[in-house]
Coordinates of C-alpha atoms and ligand atoms in Angstrom, one line a residue:
M1 CA -118.1 91.1 47.0
A2 CA -114.7 92.9 47.0
D3 CA -113.1 93.7 50.4
S4 CA -114.6 96.7 52.0
L5 CA -115.0 98.5 55.3
T6 CA -118.4 99.6 56.7
I7 CA -118.1 102.7 58.7
T8 CA -120.9 104.0 60.9
D9 CA -120.7 107.7 61.7
N10 CA -122.1 108.0 65.2
R11 CA -122.6 111.7 64.7
T12 CA -125.3 111.1 62.1
G13 CA -126.0 107.4 62.3
K14 CA -125.2 107.0 58.6
S15 CA -123.2 104.0 57.3
Y16 CA -120.7 104.1 54.5
E17 CA -119.0 101.4 52.5
V18 CA -115.3 102.0 51.8
P19 CA -113.3 99.7 49.5
I20 CA -110.2 98.0 50.8
N21 CA -107.4 97.4 48.3
D22 CA -103.9 96.0 49.3
G23 CA -104.8 96.3 52.9
T24 CA -105.5 100.0 52.7
I25 CA -108.4 102.3 52.3
K26 CA -108.2 105.5 50.3
A27 CA -108.1 108.5 52.6
I28 CA -110.1 110.5 50.0
D29 CA -113.0 108.0 50.3
L30 CA -113.5 109.3 53.8
R31 CA -114.4 112.7 52.5
K32 CA -117.9 111.6 51.7
I33 CA -118.5 111.1 55.4
K34 CA -120.1 114.4 56.4
V35 CA -122.4 115.8 59.1
S36 CA -124.0 118.3 56.7
D37 CA -123.8 119.2 53.0
D38 CA -121.4 122.1 53.7
D39 CA -119.1 120.0 55.9
F40 CA -115.7 119.5 54.3
G41 CA -115.8 115.7 55.0
L42 CA -113.7 113.4 57.2
M43 CA -109.9 113.5 57.0
T44 CA -107.3 111.4 58.7
Y45 CA -104.7 112.9 61.1
D46 CA -101.3 111.2 60.8
P47 CA -98.4 113.3 61.7
A48 CA -95.1 111.6 60.9
F49 CA -97.0 109.2 58.6
L50 CA -97.1 106.5 61.2
N51 CA -99.9 104.6 59.3
T52 CA -100.2 106.2 55.9
A53 CA -99.0 104.7 52.6
A54 CA -98.1 107.7 50.5
C55 CA -97.3 105.8 47.3
R56 CA -97.2 102.5 45.5
S57 CA -93.7 101.2 45.1
A58 CA -92.1 98.1 43.7
I59 CA -88.6 98.9 44.8
T60 CA -87.9 97.9 48.4
F61 CA -89.7 95.6 50.7
I62 CA -89.3 95.7 54.5
D63 CA -90.9 93.4 57.1
G64 CA -89.9 95.3 60.2
D65 CA -91.2 92.6 62.6
K66 CA -89.2 89.8 61.0
G67 CA -86.2 91.9 60.1
I68 CA -86.4 91.4 56.4
L69 CA -85.1 93.8 53.7
E70 CA -85.3 93.1 50.0
Y71 CA -84.5 95.2 46.9
R72 CA -86.7 94.2 44.0
G73 CA -87.3 90.9 45.7
Y74 CA -83.7 90.0 46.3
P75 CA -82.7 89.5 50.0
I76 CA -80.2 92.1 51.2
E77 CA -78.0 89.3 52.6
Q78 CA -77.6 87.8 49.1
L79 CA -76.9 91.2 47.4
A80 CA -74.4 92.1 50.1
E81 CA -72.6 88.8 49.5
K82 CA -72.8 88.5 45.7
S83 CA -73.5 91.8 44.1
T84 CA -71.7 95.1 43.8
Y85 CA -73.1 98.6 44.6
I86 CA -73.1 99.5 40.9
E87 CA -75.1 96.4 40.0
T88 CA -77.5 97.0 42.9
A89 CA -78.0 100.6 41.8
Y90 CA -79.1 99.2 38.4
L91 CA -81.4 96.7 40.0
L92 CA -83.1 99.4 42.1
L93 CA -83.5 101.7 39.1
Y94 CA -84.5 99.3 36.4
G95 CA -86.2 96.4 38.4
D96 CA -84.0 93.5 37.4
L97 CA -80.4 92.4 37.7
P98 CA -78.6 93.5 34.5
T99 CA -77.3 91.1 31.9
K100 CA -73.5 91.1 31.3
P101 CA -73.7 93.6 28.4
Q102 CA -76.2 95.8 30.3
L103 CA -73.9 95.8 33.4
E104 CA -70.8 96.7 31.3
Q105 CA -72.7 99.6 29.6
W106 CA -74.0 100.8 33.0
N107 CA -70.6 100.6 34.6
H108 CA -69.1 102.5 31.7
D109 CA -71.8 105.2 31.8
I110 CA -71.2 105.8 35.5
T111 CA -67.4 105.6 35.3
Y112 CA -67.3 108.1 32.4
H113 CA -69.5 110.7 34.2
T114 CA -67.4 111.1 37.3
I115 CA -65.6 114.2 36.2
L116 CA -67.0 117.6 37.4
N117 CA -67.1 120.7 35.4
E118 CA -64.0 122.7 36.5
N119 CA -66.1 125.7 37.2
L120 CA -67.7 123.9 40.1
K121 CA -64.4 124.0 41.9
S122 CA -64.7 127.7 42.5
L123 CA -67.9 126.9 44.4
L124 CA -66.1 124.3 46.5
D125 CA -63.3 126.8 47.1
A126 CA -65.8 129.3 48.4
F127 CA -66.7 127.2 51.4
R128 CA -65.1 128.0 54.7
Y129 CA -62.3 125.4 55.5
N130 CA -64.4 123.8 58.3
A131 CA -67.8 123.7 56.5
H132 CA -69.6 120.5 57.3
P133 CA -69.3 118.0 54.4
M134 CA -73.0 117.3 54.4
A135 CA -73.8 121.0 54.0
R136 CA -71.3 121.2 51.2
L137 CA -72.8 118.1 49.5
I138 CA -76.3 119.5 49.7
S139 CA -75.2 122.9 48.2
T140 CA -72.9 121.3 45.6
V141 CA -75.5 118.9 44.3
A142 CA -78.0 121.7 43.9
A143 CA -75.4 123.9 42.2
L144 CA -74.4 121.0 39.9
G145 CA -77.9 121.2 38.4
T146 CA -77.2 124.6 37.0
F147 CA -74.7 123.0 34.6
Y148 CA -77.4 120.9 33.1
P149 CA -80.4 123.2 32.5
E150 CA -81.9 120.5 30.3
A151 CA -82.4 118.4 33.4
K152 CA -85.7 120.4 33.9
D153 CA -87.2 118.4 31.2
I154 CA -88.2 115.6 33.5
S155 CA -91.0 114.3 31.1
D156 CA -88.3 113.1 28.7
N157 CA -87.2 109.6 29.9
E158 CA -83.9 109.7 28.0
M159 CA -83.1 113.0 29.7
R160 CA -84.0 111.6 33.1
Q161 CA -81.7 108.6 32.6
K162 CA -78.9 110.9 31.7
Q163 CA -79.2 112.9 34.9
I164 CA -79.5 109.7 36.9
Q165 CA -76.1 108.6 35.6
R166 CA -74.6 112.0 36.1
I167 CA -75.8 112.3 39.7
I168 CA -74.7 108.7 40.7
A169 CA -71.3 109.2 39.1
K170 CA -70.5 112.7 40.3
V171 CA -71.7 112.3 43.9
I172 CA -68.4 110.5 44.8
T173 CA -66.3 113.2 43.1
I174 CA -68.3 116.0 44.9
A175 CA -68.0 114.1 48.3
A176 CA -64.2 113.6 47.8
F177 CA -63.4 117.0 46.5
N178 CA -65.2 118.6 49.4
Y179 CA -63.2 116.5 51.8
R180 CA -59.9 117.4 50.1
H181 CA -60.8 121.1 50.2
R182 CA -61.7 120.8 53.9
I183 CA -58.2 119.5 54.7
G184 CA -56.4 121.7 52.3
M185 CA -55.3 118.9 49.9
P186 CA -55.3 119.3 46.1
Y187 CA -58.2 117.6 44.4
A188 CA -57.5 114.0 43.2
Y189 CA -59.2 113.3 39.9
P190 CA -61.2 110.2 39.1
D191 CA -59.4 107.1 37.7
N192 CA -61.5 105.2 35.2
D193 CA -59.6 102.0 35.8
L194 CA -61.0 101.7 39.3
S195 CA -64.3 100.4 40.6
Y196 CA -66.9 102.9 42.0
P197 CA -65.8 102.5 45.7
G198 CA -62.2 102.2 44.7
N199 CA -62.4 105.4 42.8
F200 CA -64.0 107.1 45.8
L201 CA -61.1 105.9 48.0
N202 CA -58.7 107.1 45.2
M203 CA -60.2 110.6 45.2
M204 CA -60.2 110.8 49.0
F205 CA -56.8 109.4 49.8
R206 CA -54.4 109.6 46.8
M207 CA -51.2 111.4 47.7
T208 CA -48.4 111.8 45.2
E209 CA -48.5 108.3 43.7
T210 CA -49.4 108.3 40.0
K211 CA -51.6 105.3 40.4
Y212 CA -53.6 104.8 43.6
K213 CA -54.3 101.1 44.5
P214 CA -57.2 100.8 47.0
N215 CA -56.8 98.0 49.6
P216 CA -59.1 95.3 48.1
A217 CA -60.5 94.4 51.5
L218 CA -61.5 98.0 52.3
E219 CA -62.8 98.6 48.7
H220 CA -65.0 95.5 49.1
A221 CA -66.2 96.6 52.6
L222 CA -67.1 100.0 51.2
D223 CA -69.0 98.3 48.3
V224 CA -71.0 96.2 50.8
L225 CA -71.8 99.3 52.9
F226 CA -72.9 101.1 49.8
I227 CA -75.2 98.2 48.9
L228 CA -76.7 98.2 52.5
H229 CA -77.4 101.9 52.4
A230 CA -78.8 102.1 48.8
D231 CA -82.5 102.2 49.5
H232 CA -84.9 101.8 52.4
E233 CA -88.3 102.5 51.0
Q234 CA -90.2 105.6 52.3
N235 CA -87.8 106.9 54.9
C236 CA -87.5 110.6 55.8
S237 CA -85.1 111.5 52.9
T238 CA -86.9 109.4 50.3
A239 CA -90.2 111.0 51.4
A240 CA -88.5 114.4 50.9
M241 CA -87.2 113.3 47.5
R242 CA -90.7 112.3 46.4
S243 CA -92.4 115.3 47.9
V244 CA -90.0 117.8 46.4
G245 CA -89.9 115.9 43.1
S246 CA -93.7 115.9 42.9
S247 CA -93.4 119.6 42.1
E248 CA -91.7 118.6 38.9
V249 CA -88.4 120.3 39.9
D250 CA -85.2 119.0 38.3
P251 CA -83.6 115.9 40.0
Y252 CA -80.5 117.8 41.3
S253 CA -82.7 120.1 43.4
A254 CA -84.8 117.1 44.6
V255 CA -81.6 115.2 45.6
A256 CA -80.3 118.2 47.4
A257 CA -83.6 118.3 49.4
A258 CA -83.4 114.6 50.2
A259 CA -79.7 115.0 51.3
A260 CA -80.8 117.8 53.6
A261 CA -83.3 115.4 55.2
L262 CA -80.6 112.7 55.6
Y263 CA -78.3 115.2 57.4
G264 CA -80.4 115.2 60.6
P265 CA -79.1 113.2 63.6
L266 CA -82.3 111.1 63.7
H267 CA -81.7 109.9 60.1
G268 CA -78.4 109.6 58.3
G269 CA -76.6 111.8 60.9
A270 CA -76.9 109.0 63.4
N271 CA -73.7 107.3 62.3
E272 CA -71.7 110.4 63.3
A273 CA -73.8 110.8 66.5
V274 CA -72.9 107.2 67.5
I275 CA -69.2 108.0 67.5
H276 CA -69.7 111.2 69.5
M277 CA -71.7 109.1 72.0
L278 CA -69.1 106.3 72.2
N279 CA -66.4 108.9 72.8
E280 CA -68.4 110.6 75.5
I281 CA -69.0 107.3 77.3
G282 CA -65.2 106.8 77.1
S283 CA -64.8 103.3 78.5
V284 CA -66.7 100.0 79.0
A285 CA -66.9 100.8 82.8
H286 CA -69.1 103.8 82.1
V287 CA -71.7 101.9 80.0
P288 CA -74.1 101.1 82.8
D289 CA -74.2 104.7 83.9
F290 CA -74.9 105.8 80.4
I291 CA -77.7 103.3 80.0
K292 CA -79.2 104.6 83.3
R293 CA -79.2 108.2 81.9
V294 CA -81.0 107.0 78.7
K295 CA -83.6 105.1 80.7
A296 CA -84.1 108.1 83.0
G297 CA -85.3 110.0 80.0
E298 CA -82.8 112.8 80.5
G299 CA -83.0 113.6 76.8
V300 CA -80.2 111.2 76.1
K301 CA -80.8 108.6 73.4
L302 CA -78.9 105.5 72.6
M303 CA -77.9 106.6 69.1
G304 CA -77.8 103.8 66.5
F305 CA -80.6 102.1 68.3
G306 CA -84.3 101.9 67.4
H307 CA -86.1 102.3 64.1
R308 CA -89.5 103.4 62.9
V309 CA -90.0 100.2 60.9
Y310 CA -87.7 97.6 62.4
K311 CA -89.0 96.1 65.6
N312 CA -86.4 93.4 65.3
Y313 CA -82.6 93.4 64.6
D314 CA -82.0 95.5 61.6
P315 CA -80.7 93.0 59.0
R316 CA -78.2 95.6 57.7
A317 CA -76.7 95.8 61.2
K318 CA -76.1 92.1 61.2
I319 CA -74.2 92.3 57.9
I320 CA -72.2 95.3 59.0
K321 CA -71.0 93.5 62.1
K322 CA -69.4 90.9 59.8
V323 CA -67.9 93.6 57.6
A324 CA -66.5 95.3 60.6
D325 CA -64.4 92.2 61.4
E326 CA -63.1 92.1 57.9
V327 CA -62.1 95.7 58.1
F328 CA -60.5 95.5 61.5
D329 CA -58.4 92.5 60.3
V330 CA -56.7 95.1 57.9
T331 CA -56.8 98.3 60.0
G332 CA -56.6 96.9 63.5
R333 CA -59.5 96.9 66.0
N334 CA -61.3 100.2 66.6
P335 CA -60.9 100.8 70.4
L336 CA -64.5 102.0 70.6
L337 CA -65.8 98.6 69.5
D338 CA -65.7 97.2 73.0
I339 CA -67.9 100.1 74.3
A340 CA -70.3 99.4 71.4
L341 CA -70.5 95.7 72.1
E342 CA -71.1 96.3 75.8
L343 CA -73.8 98.8 75.0
E344 CA -75.5 96.3 72.7
R345 CA -75.1 93.5 75.2
I346 CA -76.7 95.5 78.0
A347 CA -79.4 97.1 75.9
L348 CA -80.5 93.8 74.4
S349 CA -81.1 92.3 77.8
D350 CA -82.6 95.4 79.5
D351 CA -86.3 95.6 79.9
Y352 CA -86.5 99.2 78.8
F353 CA -85.1 98.4 75.3
V354 CA -86.7 94.9 75.0
K355 CA -90.2 96.3 75.8
R356 CA -89.8 99.1 73.2
K357 CA -88.2 96.7 70.7
L358 CA -85.1 98.8 70.3
Y359 CA -82.3 97.0 68.4
P360 CA -79.1 98.2 66.8
N361 CA -79.8 99.8 63.4
V362 CA -77.6 100.3 60.4
D363 CA -75.8 103.3 61.9
F364 CA -74.7 101.6 65.1
Y365 CA -71.6 99.9 63.7
S366 CA -71.1 101.6 60.3
G367 CA -69.3 104.6 61.9
L368 CA -66.8 102.3 63.6
I369 CA -65.9 100.9 60.2
Y370 CA -65.5 104.3 58.6
Q371 CA -63.4 105.5 61.5
A372 CA -61.1 102.5 61.1
M373 CA -60.8 103.2 57.4
A374 CA -59.4 106.7 58.4
I375 CA -62.6 108.4 57.1
P376 CA -63.2 111.5 59.3
M377 CA -66.4 111.5 61.4
E378 CA -67.9 114.5 59.6
M379 CA -67.9 112.4 56.4
F380 CA -69.9 109.5 57.8
T381 CA -73.3 110.9 56.7
V382 CA -71.9 111.7 53.3
L383 CA -71.0 108.0 53.0
F384 CA -74.6 107.2 53.7
A385 CA -75.7 109.8 51.1
I386 CA -73.5 108.5 48.3
P387 CA -75.3 105.2 47.8
R388 CA -78.7 106.4 48.9
V389 CA -78.6 108.7 45.8
S390 CA -79.5 105.6 43.7
G391 CA -82.4 104.8 46.0
W392 CA -83.7 108.4 45.8
L393 CA -83.4 108.4 42.1
A394 CA -85.1 105.0 41.7
Q395 CA -88.0 106.2 43.8
W396 CA -88.2 109.5 41.9
N397 CA -88.1 107.7 38.5
E398 CA -90.8 105.3 39.6
M399 CA -92.9 108.2 41.0
L400 CA -92.8 110.1 37.7
S401 CA -94.4 107.3 35.8
D402 CA -97.1 106.7 38.5
P403 CA -100.6 107.4 37.1
D404 CA -101.6 108.5 40.7
L405 CA -98.9 111.2 40.8
K406 CA -100.0 114.6 41.9
I407 CA -98.1 117.4 43.7
S408 CA -97.5 116.4 47.3
R409 CA -99.8 118.6 49.4
P410 CA -100.9 117.5 52.9
R411 CA -103.9 118.8 54.7
Q412 CA -103.9 120.3 58.2
I413 CA -106.1 120.7 61.2
F414 CA -106.3 124.4 61.7
T415 CA -105.7 125.3 65.3
G416 CA -105.4 129.1 65.0
S417 CA -107.5 132.0 65.8
E418 CA -111.0 132.5 64.3
R419 CA -111.5 135.3 61.8
R420 CA -110.9 138.7 63.5
D421 CA -110.5 142.3 62.5
Y422 CA -107.1 144.1 62.1
V423 CA -106.3 146.3 65.1
D424 CA -104.6 149.6 64.5
L425 CA -101.1 149.7 66.2
K426 CA -102.1 152.6 68.5
K427 CA -105.0 150.6 69.8
R428 CA -103.1 147.4 70.7
G429 CA -102.7 146.6 74.4
Ligands
LIG1 N1 -82.7 105.4 72.7 C1 -83.6 105.4 73.8 N2 -84.9 105.3 73.7 C2 -85.4 105.3 72.4 C3 -84.6 105.2 71.3 C4 -83.2 105.3 71.5 N3 -82.4 105.3 70.4 N4 -85.4 105.2 70.2 C5 -86.6 105.1 70.6 N5 -86.7 105.2 72.0 C6 -87.8 105.1 72.8 C7 -88.6 106.4 72.8 O1 -88.2 107.3 73.7 C8 -90.0 105.9 73.0 O2 -90.2 105.6 74.3 P1 -91.6 105.9 75.1 O3 -92.6 105.0 74.4 O4 -91.3 105.7 76.5 O5 -91.9 107.4 74.8 C9 -90.1 104.6 72.3 O6 -88.7 104.1 72.3 C10 -90.6 104.6 70.8 O7 -89.7 105.6 70.1 P2 -90.3 106.6 69.0 O8 -89.5 107.9 69.2 O9 -91.8 106.7 69.1 O10 -89.8 105.9 67.7 P3 -89.8 106.5 66.3 O11 -90.2 105.5 65.4 O12 -90.6 107.8 66.2 O13 -88.3 106.9 66.1 C11 -86.0 106.7 65.6 C12 -87.4 106.1 65.4 C13 -85.0 106.0 64.7 C14 -86.0 108.2 65.2 C15 -85.6 106.6 67.1 O14 -85.5 105.2 67.4 C16 -84.2 107.3 67.4 O15 -84.2 108.5 67.6 N6 -83.1 106.5 67.3 C17 -81.8 107.1 67.5 C18 -81.3 107.7 66.2 C19 -80.9 106.7 65.2 O16 -80.2 105.8 65.5 N7 -81.3 107.0 63.9 C20 -81.0 106.1 62.8 C21 -82.1 105.3 62.3 S1 -81.6 104.1 61.1 C22 -80.9 104.9 59.8 C23 -81.9 105.6 59.0 O17 -82.6 105.0 58.2 O18 -82.0 106.8 59.1

């Protein structure tokens, strides 16, 4: 007999057999559990999806207790050491590492889509000089979709792949142009001779030189950071991508929605929040006091610590620590590093954090690296969003060919008033 669960409803004494597949039961199978014929049937209540699988996915595997992260079966440590972000994006999207000709074609397709329609620049110009780069990114990606009305045809696989290439390619241009506008610098155009991260650095930092040469160590560090951030299974922004995408909207709108979810300080906004926190702490001597405030539950969190899925050291944080050393060799040590190291040392030996299995996550050290690379703090979440675009699109592409796909539409437990009659304004107390 196949695996199954026998449930006895103590309200009625009736027993039900529910099949178990892949360690899950189908929530819809519980609907047959009723107290009467007109009963709606049993539902599950799972705010924040603590224990609900919302899809089947073959893209990213995480074992949070062991601190394992794999893209399409490849350990993140091997990809960070041997792959490039562009190759990793292909892997996430298409399931296997590309052959040499496939990689060349893919690289060419991304490189040759980095230019933005010039009309988009008037939208960028419309932002106030100090508009946050994430808010700009969200709006600009949504607006980009208006240039490609054919993107609505999401049932056409070829059309989908075209939009995927465009979005991955243009997100670095959008990010860099928004930065240049913010600081009042002329836009620096893409250079097709450069790698993906090199091109991003070029568009961010090129001054009057005719040919920008990215520092190879910084270019490589950025590539590794992009690999580490590329996907992370069903996190908040990916869930937004799938949920919004399930309405069959175009991918630009869905990516804008996912980016909005990433903007929050509990998600991708944490890398910026970590630097604010380190600045506020100010010196190693103030670390114990800060830890006391966190433990006292004064609404202060140790940003860059804790994770919904990892109950062990985030494997990405381990790799990032190594990358940080490589970057600091070039840029000089970030003075906030000592505060971060002391916070980590105390937190990892303190009962409060140990009991709750709170370890540094991907955002704890990434901000320090970006800051050392002269990337302004407000851009940090944008640097998370750039590579996560490939993860969102891989998950979206996978979702669209899932035979179980339906529009995302949760249920609720209604807690409002019972039916009542409208009261005329004059008669209200
Ligand atoms: N500092 C202090 N206490 C914490 C922290 C923290 N960073 N994170 C969790 N806790 C405590 C929390 O107060 C709770 O304690 P208690 O059981 O006494 O109520 C316990 O640990 C469990 O926390 P939770 O809020 O139930 O955990 P969650 O899975 O809902 O939240 C999280 C996960 C990442 C939102 C949370 O750990 C957090 O807010 N961390 C800080 C923000 C951060 O670094 N976010 C980046 C996440 S990694 C990048 C990404 O993928 O977005």
